[in-house]
Coordinates of N, CA and C and ligand atoms in Angstrom, one line a residue:
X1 N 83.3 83.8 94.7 CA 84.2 82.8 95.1 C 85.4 82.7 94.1
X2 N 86.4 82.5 94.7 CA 87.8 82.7 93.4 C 88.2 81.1 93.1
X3 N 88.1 81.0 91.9 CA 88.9 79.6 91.4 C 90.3 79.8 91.9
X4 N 90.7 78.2 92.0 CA 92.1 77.9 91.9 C 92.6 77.0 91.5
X5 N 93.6 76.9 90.6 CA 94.1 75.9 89.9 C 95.4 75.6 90.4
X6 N 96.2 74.7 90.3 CA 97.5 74.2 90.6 C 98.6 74.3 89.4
X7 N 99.6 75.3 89.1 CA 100.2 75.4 88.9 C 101.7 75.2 89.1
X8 N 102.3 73.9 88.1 CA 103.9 73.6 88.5 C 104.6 74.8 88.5
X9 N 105.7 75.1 89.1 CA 107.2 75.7 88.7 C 108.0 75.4 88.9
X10 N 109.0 75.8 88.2 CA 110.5 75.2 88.4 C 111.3 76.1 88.9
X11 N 111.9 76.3 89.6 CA 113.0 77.3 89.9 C 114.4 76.8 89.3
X12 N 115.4 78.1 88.3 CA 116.4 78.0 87.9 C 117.1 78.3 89.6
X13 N 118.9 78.1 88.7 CA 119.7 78.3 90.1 C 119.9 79.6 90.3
X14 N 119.2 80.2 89.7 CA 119.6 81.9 89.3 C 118.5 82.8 90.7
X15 N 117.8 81.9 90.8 CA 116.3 82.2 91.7 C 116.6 81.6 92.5
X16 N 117.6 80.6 93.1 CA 117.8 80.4 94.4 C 117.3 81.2 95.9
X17 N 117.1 80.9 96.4 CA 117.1 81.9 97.9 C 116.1 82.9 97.9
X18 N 115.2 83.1 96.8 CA 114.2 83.9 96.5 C 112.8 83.3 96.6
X19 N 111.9 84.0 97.5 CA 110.7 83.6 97.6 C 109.6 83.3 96.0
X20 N 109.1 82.5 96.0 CA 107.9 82.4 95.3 C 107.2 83.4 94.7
X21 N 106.5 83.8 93.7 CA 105.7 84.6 93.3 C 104.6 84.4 94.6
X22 N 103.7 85.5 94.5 CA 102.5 85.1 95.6 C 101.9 86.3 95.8
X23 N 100.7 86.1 96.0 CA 99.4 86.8 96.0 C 99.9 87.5 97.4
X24 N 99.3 89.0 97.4 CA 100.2 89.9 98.8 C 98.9 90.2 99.5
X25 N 98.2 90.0 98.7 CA 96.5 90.1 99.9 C 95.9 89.2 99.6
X26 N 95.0 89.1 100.3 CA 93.8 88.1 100.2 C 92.9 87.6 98.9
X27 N 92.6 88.8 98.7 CA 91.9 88.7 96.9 C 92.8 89.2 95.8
X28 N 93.7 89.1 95.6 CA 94.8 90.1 95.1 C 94.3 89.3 93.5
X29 N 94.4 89.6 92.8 CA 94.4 89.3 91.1 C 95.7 89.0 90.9
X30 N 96.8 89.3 91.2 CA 98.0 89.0 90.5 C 99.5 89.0 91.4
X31 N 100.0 87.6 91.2 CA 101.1 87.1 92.2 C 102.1 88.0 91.8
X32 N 102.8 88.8 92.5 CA 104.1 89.5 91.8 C 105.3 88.6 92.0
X33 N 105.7 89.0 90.6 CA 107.4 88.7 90.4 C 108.5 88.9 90.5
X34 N 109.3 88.5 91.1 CA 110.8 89.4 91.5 C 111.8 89.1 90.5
X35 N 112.6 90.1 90.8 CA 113.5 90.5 89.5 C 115.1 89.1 90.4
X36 N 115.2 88.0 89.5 CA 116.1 87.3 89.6 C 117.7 87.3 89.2
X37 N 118.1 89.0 89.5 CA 119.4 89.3 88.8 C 120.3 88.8 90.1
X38 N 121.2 88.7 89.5 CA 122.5 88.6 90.3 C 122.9 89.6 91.2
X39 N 123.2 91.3 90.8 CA 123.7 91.7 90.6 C 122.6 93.0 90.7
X40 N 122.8 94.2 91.3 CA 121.4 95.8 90.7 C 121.5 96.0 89.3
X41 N 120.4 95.9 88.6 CA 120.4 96.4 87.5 C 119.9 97.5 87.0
X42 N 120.1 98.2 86.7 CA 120.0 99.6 86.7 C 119.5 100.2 84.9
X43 N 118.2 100.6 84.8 CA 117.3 101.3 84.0 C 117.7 102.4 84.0
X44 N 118.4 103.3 82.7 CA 118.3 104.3 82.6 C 117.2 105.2 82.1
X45 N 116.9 106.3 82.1 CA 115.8 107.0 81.5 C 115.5 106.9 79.8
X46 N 114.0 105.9 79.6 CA 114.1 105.6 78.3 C 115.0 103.9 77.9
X47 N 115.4 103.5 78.5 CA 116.1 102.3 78.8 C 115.1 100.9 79.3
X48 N 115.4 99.7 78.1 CA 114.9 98.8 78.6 C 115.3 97.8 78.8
X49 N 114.7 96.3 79.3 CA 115.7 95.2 80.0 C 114.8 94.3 80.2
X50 N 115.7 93.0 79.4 CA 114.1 91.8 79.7 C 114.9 90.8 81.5
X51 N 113.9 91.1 81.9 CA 114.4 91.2 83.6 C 114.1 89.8 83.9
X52 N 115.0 88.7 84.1 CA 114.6 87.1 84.3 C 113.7 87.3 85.8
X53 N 112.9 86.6 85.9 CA 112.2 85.9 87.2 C 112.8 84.4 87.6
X54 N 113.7 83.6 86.6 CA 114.6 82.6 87.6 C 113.2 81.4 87.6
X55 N 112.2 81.4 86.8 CA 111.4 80.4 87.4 C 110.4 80.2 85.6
X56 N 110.2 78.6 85.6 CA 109.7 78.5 84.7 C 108.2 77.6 85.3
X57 N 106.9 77.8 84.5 CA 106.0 77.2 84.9 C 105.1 76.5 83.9
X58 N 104.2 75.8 84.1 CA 103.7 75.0 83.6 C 102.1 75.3 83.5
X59 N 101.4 76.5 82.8 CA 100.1 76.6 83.2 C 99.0 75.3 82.3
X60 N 98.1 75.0 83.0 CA 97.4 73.7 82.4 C 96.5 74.6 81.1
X61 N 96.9 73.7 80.3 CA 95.9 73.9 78.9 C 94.4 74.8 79.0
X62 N 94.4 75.6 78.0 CA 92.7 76.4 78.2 C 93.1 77.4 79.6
X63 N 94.4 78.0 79.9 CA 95.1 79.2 80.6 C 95.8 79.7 79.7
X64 N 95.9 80.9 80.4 CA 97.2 81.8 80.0 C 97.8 82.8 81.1
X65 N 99.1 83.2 81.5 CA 99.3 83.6 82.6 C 99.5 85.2 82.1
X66 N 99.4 86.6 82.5 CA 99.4 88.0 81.8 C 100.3 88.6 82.6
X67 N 101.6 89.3 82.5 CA 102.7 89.7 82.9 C 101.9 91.2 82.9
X68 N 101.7 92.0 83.7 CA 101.1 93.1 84.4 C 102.1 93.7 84.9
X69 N 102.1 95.2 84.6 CA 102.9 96.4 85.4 C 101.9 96.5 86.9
X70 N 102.8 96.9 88.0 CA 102.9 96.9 88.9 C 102.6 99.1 88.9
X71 N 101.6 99.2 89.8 CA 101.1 100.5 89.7 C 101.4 101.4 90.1
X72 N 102.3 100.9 91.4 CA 103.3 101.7 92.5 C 104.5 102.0 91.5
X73 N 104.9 101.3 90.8 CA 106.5 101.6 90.1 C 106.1 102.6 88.5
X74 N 104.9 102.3 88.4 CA 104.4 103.2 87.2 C 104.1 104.5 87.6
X75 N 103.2 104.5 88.8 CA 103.2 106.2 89.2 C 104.5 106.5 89.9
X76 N 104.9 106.0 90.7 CA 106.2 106.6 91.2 C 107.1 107.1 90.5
X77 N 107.5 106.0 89.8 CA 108.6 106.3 88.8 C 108.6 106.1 87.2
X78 N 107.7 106.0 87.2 CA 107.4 105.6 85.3 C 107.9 104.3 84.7
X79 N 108.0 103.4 85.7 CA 108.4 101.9 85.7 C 107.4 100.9 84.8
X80 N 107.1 100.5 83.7 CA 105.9 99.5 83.4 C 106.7 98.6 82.6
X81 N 105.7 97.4 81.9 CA 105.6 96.5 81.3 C 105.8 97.1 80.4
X82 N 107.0 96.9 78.7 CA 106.9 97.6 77.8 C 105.4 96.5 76.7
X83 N 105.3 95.5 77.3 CA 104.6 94.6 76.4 C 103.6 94.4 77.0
X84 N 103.2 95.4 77.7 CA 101.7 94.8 79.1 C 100.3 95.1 78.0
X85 N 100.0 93.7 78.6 CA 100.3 92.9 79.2 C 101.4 91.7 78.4
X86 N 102.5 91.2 79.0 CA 102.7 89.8 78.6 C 101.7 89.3 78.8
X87 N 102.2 88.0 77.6 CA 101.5 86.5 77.3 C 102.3 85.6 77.7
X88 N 102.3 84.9 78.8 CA 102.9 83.2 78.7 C 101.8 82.4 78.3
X89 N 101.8 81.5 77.8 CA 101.0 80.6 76.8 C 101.1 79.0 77.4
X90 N 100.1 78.6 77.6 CA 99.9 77.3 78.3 C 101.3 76.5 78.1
X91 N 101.9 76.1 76.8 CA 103.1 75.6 76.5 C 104.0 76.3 76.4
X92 N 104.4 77.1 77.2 CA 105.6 77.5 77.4 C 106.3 77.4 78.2
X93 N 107.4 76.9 78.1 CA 108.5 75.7 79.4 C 109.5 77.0 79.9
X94 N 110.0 77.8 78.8 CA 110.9 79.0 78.8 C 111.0 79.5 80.7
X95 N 112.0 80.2 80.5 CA 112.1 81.2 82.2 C 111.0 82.3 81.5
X96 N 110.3 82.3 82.7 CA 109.1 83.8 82.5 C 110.1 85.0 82.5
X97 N 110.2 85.5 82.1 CA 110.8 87.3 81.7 C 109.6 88.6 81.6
X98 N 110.3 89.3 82.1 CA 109.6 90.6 82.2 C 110.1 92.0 81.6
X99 N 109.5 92.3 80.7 CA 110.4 93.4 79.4 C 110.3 94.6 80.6
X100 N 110.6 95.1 81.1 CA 110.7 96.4 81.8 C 111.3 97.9 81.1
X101 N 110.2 99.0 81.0 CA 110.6 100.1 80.9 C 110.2 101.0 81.4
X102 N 111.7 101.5 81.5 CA 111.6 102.9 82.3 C 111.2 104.0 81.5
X103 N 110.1 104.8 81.8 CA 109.5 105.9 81.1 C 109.7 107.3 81.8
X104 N 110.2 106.8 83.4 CA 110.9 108.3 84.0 C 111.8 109.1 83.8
X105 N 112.4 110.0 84.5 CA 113.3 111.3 83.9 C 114.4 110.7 85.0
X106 N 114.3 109.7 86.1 CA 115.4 109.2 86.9 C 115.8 107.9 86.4
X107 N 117.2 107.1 86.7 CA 117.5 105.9 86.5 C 116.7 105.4 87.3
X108 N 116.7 104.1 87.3 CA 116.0 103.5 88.3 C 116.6 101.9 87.9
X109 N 116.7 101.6 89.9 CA 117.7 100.3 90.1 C 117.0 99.7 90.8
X110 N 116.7 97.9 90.0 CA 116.2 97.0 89.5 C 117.2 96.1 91.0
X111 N 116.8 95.9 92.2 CA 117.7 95.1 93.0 C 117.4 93.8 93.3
X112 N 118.0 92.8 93.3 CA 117.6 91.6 93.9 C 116.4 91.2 94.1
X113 N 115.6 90.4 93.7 CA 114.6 89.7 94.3 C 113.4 90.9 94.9
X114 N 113.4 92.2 93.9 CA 112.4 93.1 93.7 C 111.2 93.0 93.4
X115 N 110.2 93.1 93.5 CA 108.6 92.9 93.1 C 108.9 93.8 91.9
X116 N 108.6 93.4 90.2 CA 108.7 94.3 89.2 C 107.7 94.3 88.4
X117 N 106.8 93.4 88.9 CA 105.4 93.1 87.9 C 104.7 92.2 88.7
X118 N 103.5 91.9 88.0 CA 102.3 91.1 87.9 C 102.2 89.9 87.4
X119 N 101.7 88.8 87.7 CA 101.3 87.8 86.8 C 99.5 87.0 87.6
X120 N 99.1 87.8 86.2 CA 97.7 87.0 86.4 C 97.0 85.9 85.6
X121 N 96.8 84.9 86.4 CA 96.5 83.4 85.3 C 95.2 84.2 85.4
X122 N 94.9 83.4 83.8 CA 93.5 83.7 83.5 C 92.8 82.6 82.2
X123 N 91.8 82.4 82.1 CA 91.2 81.3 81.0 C 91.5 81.6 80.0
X124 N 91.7 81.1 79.1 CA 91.2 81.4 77.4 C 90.6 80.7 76.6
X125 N 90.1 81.8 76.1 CA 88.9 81.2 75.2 C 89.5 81.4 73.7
X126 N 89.5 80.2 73.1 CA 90.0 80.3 71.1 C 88.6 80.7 70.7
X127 N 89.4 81.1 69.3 CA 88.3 81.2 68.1 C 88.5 80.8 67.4
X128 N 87.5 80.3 66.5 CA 87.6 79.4 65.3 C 87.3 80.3 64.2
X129 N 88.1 80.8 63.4 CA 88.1 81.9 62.4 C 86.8 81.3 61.4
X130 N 85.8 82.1 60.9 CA 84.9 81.6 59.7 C 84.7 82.8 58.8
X131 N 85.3 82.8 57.6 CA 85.3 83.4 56.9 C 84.2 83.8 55.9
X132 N 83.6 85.5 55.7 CA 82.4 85.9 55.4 C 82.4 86.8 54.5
X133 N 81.5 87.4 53.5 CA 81.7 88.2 52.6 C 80.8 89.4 53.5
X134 N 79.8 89.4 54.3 CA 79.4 90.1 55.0 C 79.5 89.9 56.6
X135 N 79.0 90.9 57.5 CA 78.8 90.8 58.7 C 77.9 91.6 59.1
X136 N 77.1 90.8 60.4 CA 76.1 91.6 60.9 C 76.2 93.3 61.3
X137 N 75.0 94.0 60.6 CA 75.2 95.6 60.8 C 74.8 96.0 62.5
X138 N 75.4 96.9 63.4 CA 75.2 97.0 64.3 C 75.7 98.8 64.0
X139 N 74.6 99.7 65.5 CA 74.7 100.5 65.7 C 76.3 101.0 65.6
X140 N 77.3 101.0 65.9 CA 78.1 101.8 65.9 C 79.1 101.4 64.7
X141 N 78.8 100.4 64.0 CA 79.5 100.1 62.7 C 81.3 100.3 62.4
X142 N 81.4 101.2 61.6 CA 83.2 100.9 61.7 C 83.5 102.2 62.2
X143 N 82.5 103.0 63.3 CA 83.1 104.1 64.3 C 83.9 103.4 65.5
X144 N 85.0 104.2 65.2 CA 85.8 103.7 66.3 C 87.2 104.9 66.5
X145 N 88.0 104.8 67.1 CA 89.2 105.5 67.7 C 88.6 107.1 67.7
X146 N 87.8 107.2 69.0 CA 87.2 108.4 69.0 C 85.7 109.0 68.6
X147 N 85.4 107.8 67.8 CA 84.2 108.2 67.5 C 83.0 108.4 68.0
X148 N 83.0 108.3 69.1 CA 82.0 108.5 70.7 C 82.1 110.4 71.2
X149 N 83.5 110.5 70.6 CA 84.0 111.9 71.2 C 84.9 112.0 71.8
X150 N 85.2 113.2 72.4 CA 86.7 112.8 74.1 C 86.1 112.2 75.3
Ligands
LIG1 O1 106.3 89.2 78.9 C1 106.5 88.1 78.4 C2 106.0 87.7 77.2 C3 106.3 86.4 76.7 N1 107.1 85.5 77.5 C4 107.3 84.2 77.0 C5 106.1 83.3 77.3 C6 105.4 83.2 76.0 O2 104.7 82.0 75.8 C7 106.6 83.3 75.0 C8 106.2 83.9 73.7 O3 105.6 85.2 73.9 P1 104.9 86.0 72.7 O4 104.1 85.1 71.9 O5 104.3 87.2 73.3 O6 106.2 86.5 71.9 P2 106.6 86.3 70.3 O7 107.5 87.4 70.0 O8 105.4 86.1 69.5 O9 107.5 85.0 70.4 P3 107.1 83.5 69.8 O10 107.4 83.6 68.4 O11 108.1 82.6 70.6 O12 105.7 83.2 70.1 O13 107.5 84.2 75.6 C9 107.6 86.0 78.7 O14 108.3 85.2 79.4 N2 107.3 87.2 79.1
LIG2 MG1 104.0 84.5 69.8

């Protein structure tokens, strides 16, 4: 069974006339975002652009919302999150933005009210740092980046 929480947003004037973020199936994990430009904006190859969504939200305390590349624009055209995942952070009032880069060999044009990413709320859990002179020994110890093999 999927939780659901209630989520404010605000729409700038910039996002006028543009639908909502929203879940495109039934169980979908993550509402996509549309690119809230004015105008086509256009990604050159290797080219990046923090892409407004036009809408600011309110997630309730003990969330965090995760700005997610979109998998159709990654295989197609080399389109992702340069920061994937974003972090929006419970108190963040800001317009959500989406760092977009292009990693293809074509430009690629960013039109109106485009699906350009993901956003999935999700819990968080803090940690309370406690400071140690040792730590429990465990089988795989400080093997790591490869050390399993290829
Ligand atoms: O893809 C993103 C990532 C972040 N943000 C907003 C919401 C987030 O709460 C705020 C700060 O993000 P982050 O902590 O990742 O950036 P920072 O460089 O550490 O900035 P700050 O010093 O403001 O925390 O920026 C976005 O709109 N989109
Ligand atoms: Mg930060």
């Amino acid at each position: 069974m999927t939780r659901s929480i209630s989520v404010a947003v605000r729409r700038l004037a910039h996002a006028e006339g543009l639908p909502l973020p929203a879940y495109e199936t039934a169980d979908a994990a993550g509402m996509d975002l549309r690119a809230a430009v004015e105008a086509p904006l256009t990604l050159p190859p290797g080219g990046r652009a923090l892409v407004p969504t036009g809408l600011m939200i309110a997630l309730p305390p003990g969330f965090e919302a995760q700005v997610r590349p979109r998998s159709g624009l990654a295989a197609k055209f080399g389109v992702t999150v340069l920061n994937s995942p974003g972090t929006i952070d419970a108190d963040y009032r800001g317009e959500v933005k989406v760092i977009l880069v292009n990693l293809g060999a074509e430009p690629f044009v960013i039109a109106r009210g485009e699906r350009i990413a993901q956003m999935v709320v999700a819990p968080v859990t803090r940690a309370e740092l406690t400071e140690t002179d040792s730590l429990d020994a465990t089988a795989r110890g400080a093997g790591g980046f490869g050390s399993t093999g290829r």
